[in-house]
Short mmCIF file of C-alpha atoms in Angstrom, two decimals:
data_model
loop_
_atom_site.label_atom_id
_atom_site.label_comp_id
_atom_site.label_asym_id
_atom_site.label_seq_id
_atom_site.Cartn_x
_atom_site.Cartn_y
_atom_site.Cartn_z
CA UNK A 1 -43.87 -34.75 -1.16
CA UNK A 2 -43.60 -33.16 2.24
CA UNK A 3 -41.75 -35.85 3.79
CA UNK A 4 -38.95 -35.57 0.83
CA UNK A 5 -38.76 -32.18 1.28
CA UNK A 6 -38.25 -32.50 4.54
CA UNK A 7 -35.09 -35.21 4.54
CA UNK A 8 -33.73 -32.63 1.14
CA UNK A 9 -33.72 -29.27 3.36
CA UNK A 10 -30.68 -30.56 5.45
CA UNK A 11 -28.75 -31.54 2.49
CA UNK A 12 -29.42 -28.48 0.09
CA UNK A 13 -28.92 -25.82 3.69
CA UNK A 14 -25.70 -27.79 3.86
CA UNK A 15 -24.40 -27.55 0.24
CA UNK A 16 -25.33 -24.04 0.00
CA UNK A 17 -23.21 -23.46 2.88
CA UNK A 18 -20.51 -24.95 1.47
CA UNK A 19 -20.72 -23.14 -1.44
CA UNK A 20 -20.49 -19.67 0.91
CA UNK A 21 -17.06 -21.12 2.55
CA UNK A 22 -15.61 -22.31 -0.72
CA UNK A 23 -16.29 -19.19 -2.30
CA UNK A 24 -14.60 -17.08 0.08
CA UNK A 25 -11.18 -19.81 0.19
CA UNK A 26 -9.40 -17.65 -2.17
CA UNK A 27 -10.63 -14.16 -0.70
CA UNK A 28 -8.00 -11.21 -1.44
CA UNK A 29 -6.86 -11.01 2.54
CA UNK A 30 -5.77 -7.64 1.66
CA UNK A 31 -9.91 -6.45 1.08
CA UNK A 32 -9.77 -6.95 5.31
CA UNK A 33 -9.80 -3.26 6.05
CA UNK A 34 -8.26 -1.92 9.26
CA UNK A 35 -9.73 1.00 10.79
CA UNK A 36 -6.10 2.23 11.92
CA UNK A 37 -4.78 3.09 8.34
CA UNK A 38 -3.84 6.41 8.00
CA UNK A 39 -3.81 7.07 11.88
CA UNK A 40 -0.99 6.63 14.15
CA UNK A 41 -0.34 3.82 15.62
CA UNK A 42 -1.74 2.61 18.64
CA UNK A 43 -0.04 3.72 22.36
CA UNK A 44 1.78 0.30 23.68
CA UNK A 45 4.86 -1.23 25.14
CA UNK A 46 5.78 -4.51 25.29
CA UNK A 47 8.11 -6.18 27.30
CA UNK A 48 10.91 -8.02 25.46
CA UNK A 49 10.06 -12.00 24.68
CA UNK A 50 11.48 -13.11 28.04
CA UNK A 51 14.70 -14.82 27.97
CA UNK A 52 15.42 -13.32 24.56
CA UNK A 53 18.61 -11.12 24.19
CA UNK A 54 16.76 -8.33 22.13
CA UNK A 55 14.30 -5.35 23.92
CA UNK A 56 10.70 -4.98 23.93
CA UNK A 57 9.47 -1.77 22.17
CA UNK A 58 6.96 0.80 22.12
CA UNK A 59 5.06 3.16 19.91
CA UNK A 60 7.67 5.64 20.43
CA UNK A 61 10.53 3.36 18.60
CA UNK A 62 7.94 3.49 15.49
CA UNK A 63 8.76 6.85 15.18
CA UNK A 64 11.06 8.64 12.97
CA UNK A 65 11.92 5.72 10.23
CA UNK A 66 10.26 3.56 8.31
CA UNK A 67 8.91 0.36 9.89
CA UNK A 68 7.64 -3.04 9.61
CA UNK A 69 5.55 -4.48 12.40
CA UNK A 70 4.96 -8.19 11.96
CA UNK A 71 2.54 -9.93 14.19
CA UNK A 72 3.95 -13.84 14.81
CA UNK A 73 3.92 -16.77 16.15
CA UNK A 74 6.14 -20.43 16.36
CA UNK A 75 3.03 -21.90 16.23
CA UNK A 76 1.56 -20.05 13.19
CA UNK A 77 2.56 -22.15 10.28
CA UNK A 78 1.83 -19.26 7.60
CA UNK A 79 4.10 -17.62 9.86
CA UNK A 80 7.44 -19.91 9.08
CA UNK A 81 6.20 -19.61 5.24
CA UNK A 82 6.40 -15.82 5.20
CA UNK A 83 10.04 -15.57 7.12
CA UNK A 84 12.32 -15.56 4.35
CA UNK A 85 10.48 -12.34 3.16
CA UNK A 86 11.41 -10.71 6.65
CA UNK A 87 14.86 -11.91 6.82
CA UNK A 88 15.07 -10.18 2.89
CA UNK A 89 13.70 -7.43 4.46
CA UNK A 90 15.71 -7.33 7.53
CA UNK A 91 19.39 -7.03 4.67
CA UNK A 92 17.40 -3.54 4.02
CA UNK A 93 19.18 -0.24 5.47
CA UNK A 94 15.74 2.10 4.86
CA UNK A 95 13.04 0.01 7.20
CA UNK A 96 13.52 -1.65 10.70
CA UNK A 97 11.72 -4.79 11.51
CA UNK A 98 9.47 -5.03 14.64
CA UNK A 99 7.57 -8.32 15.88
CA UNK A 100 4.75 -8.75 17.94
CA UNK A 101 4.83 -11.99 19.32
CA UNK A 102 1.41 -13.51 19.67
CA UNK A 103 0.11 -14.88 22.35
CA UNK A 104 3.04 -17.77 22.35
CA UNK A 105 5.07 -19.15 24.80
CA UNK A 106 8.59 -17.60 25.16
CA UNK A 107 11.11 -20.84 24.79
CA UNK A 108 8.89 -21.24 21.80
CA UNK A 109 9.44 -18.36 20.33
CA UNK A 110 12.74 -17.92 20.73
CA UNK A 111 13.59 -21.41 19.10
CA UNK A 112 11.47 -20.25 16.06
CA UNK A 113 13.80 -17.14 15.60
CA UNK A 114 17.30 -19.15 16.23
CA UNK A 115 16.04 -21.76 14.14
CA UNK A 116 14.79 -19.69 11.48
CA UNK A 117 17.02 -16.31 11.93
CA UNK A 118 16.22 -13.56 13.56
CA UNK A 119 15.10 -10.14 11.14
CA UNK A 120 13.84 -8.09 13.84
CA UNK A 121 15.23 -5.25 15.36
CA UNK A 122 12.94 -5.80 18.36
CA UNK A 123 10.51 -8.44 19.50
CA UNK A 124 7.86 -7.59 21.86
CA UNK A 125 5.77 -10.29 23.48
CA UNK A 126 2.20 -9.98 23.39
CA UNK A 127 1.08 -13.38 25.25
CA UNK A 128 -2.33 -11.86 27.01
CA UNK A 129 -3.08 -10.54 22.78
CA UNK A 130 -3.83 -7.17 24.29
CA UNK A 131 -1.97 -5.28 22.38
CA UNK A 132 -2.57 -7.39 19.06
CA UNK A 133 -6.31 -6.40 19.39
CA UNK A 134 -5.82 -2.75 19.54
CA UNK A 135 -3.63 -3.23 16.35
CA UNK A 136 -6.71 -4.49 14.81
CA UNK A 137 -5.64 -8.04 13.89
CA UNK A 138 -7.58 -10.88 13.06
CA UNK A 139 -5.05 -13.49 13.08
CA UNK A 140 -1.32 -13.82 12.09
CA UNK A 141 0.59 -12.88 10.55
CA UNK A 142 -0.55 -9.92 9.68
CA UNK A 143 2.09 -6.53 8.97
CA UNK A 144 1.89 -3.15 9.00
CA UNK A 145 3.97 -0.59 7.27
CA UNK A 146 4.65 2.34 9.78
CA UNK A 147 5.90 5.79 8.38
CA UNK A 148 8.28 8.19 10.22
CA UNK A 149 5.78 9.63 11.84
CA UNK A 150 4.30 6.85 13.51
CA UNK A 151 1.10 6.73 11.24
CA UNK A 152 0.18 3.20 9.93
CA UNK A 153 0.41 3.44 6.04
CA UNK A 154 -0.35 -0.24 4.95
CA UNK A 155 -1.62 -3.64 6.37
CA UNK A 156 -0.67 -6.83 4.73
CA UNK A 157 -3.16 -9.44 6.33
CA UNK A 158 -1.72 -13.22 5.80
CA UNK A 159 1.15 -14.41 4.97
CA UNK A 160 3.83 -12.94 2.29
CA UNK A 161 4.06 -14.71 -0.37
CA UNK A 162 6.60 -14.04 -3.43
CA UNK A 163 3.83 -12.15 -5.14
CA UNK A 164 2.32 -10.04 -2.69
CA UNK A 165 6.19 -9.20 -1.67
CA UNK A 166 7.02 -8.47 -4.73
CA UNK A 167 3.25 -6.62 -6.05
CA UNK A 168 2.35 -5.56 -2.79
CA UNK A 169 4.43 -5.09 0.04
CA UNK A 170 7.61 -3.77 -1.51
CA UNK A 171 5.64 -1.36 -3.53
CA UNK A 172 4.12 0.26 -0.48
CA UNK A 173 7.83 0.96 1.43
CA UNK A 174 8.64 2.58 -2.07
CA UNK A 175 5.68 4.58 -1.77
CA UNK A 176 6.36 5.26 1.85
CA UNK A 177 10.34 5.50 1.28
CA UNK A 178 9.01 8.30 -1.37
CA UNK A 179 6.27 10.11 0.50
CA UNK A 180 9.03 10.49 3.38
CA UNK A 181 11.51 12.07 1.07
CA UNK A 182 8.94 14.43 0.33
CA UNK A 183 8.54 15.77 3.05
#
């Protein structure tokens, strides 16, 4: 009896675990909470993707509109799946479009965005991640919704998809685009 149990602990520790992971697949990636809502946005600047024809920015061009900061990467497949939510944002006149490149190599990147089209207003490169961590994220692409006054107002962790665009992420810039005019 000992001896069975014994050869059965492996295989019951290991489909228990499996159960854990499985369970968690189809996690709501927006229940990731970032300890930056609500506060400004982290102090940074970051140098422009080198070799690409658009500037770097800083926590200072967050200020004073609306703003979407996307953290990418070419490599980061979710990434190419959420683009053609960006480039519908980028047609917008009431939000500009920042990227944080990820830790990715800069030829890379820049084919991504010619290949793909380009909806930011300004890519920064982030290749040592430094600035990524003090955004909070935990991998990309991950977005954050930055009001006028610099203050970080939602996080959308993953990648868009047409639901969470439509249920999610547009919804918060109308509640941001509101909360603006009001004030």
């Amino acid at each position: 009896m000992k001896r069975t149990l014994i050869f059965a602990l492996p295989l019951v520790l290991t489909v228990a675990l499996f159960a854990l992971f499985a369970s968690q697949i189809n996690r709501d990636p927006d229940l990731l909470p970032s300890a930056l809502m609500n506060k400004p946005a982290p102090e940074f600047t970051l140098q422009p993707v080198e070799g690409h024809d658009q500037p770097g920015f800083s926590s200072a061009d967050l200020k004073g509109q609306l703003s979407l900061v996307n953290v990418w990467a070419s490599w980061c497949v979710p990434c190419r799946e959420e683009h053609e939510f960006l480039m519908r944002l980028a047609e917008r006149d009431d939000i500009k479009l920042f990227g944080i490149n990820y830790n990715d190599q800069p030829e890379n990147s820049r084919d991504f965005l010619r290949k793909l089209g380009n909806p930011f207003d300004a890519v920064g490169a982030d290749r040592n991640r430094r600035v990524s961590l003090e955004w909070g994220v935990y991998g990309v692409p991950e977005s954050y919704l930055v009001n006028k006054d610099g203050v970080i107002v939602y996080k959308h962790t993953g990648p868009m998809s047409e639901d969470s665009f439509q249920n999610k992420v547009l919804p918060a810039i109308a509640k941001a685009l509101e909360a603006q005019e009001a004030s």
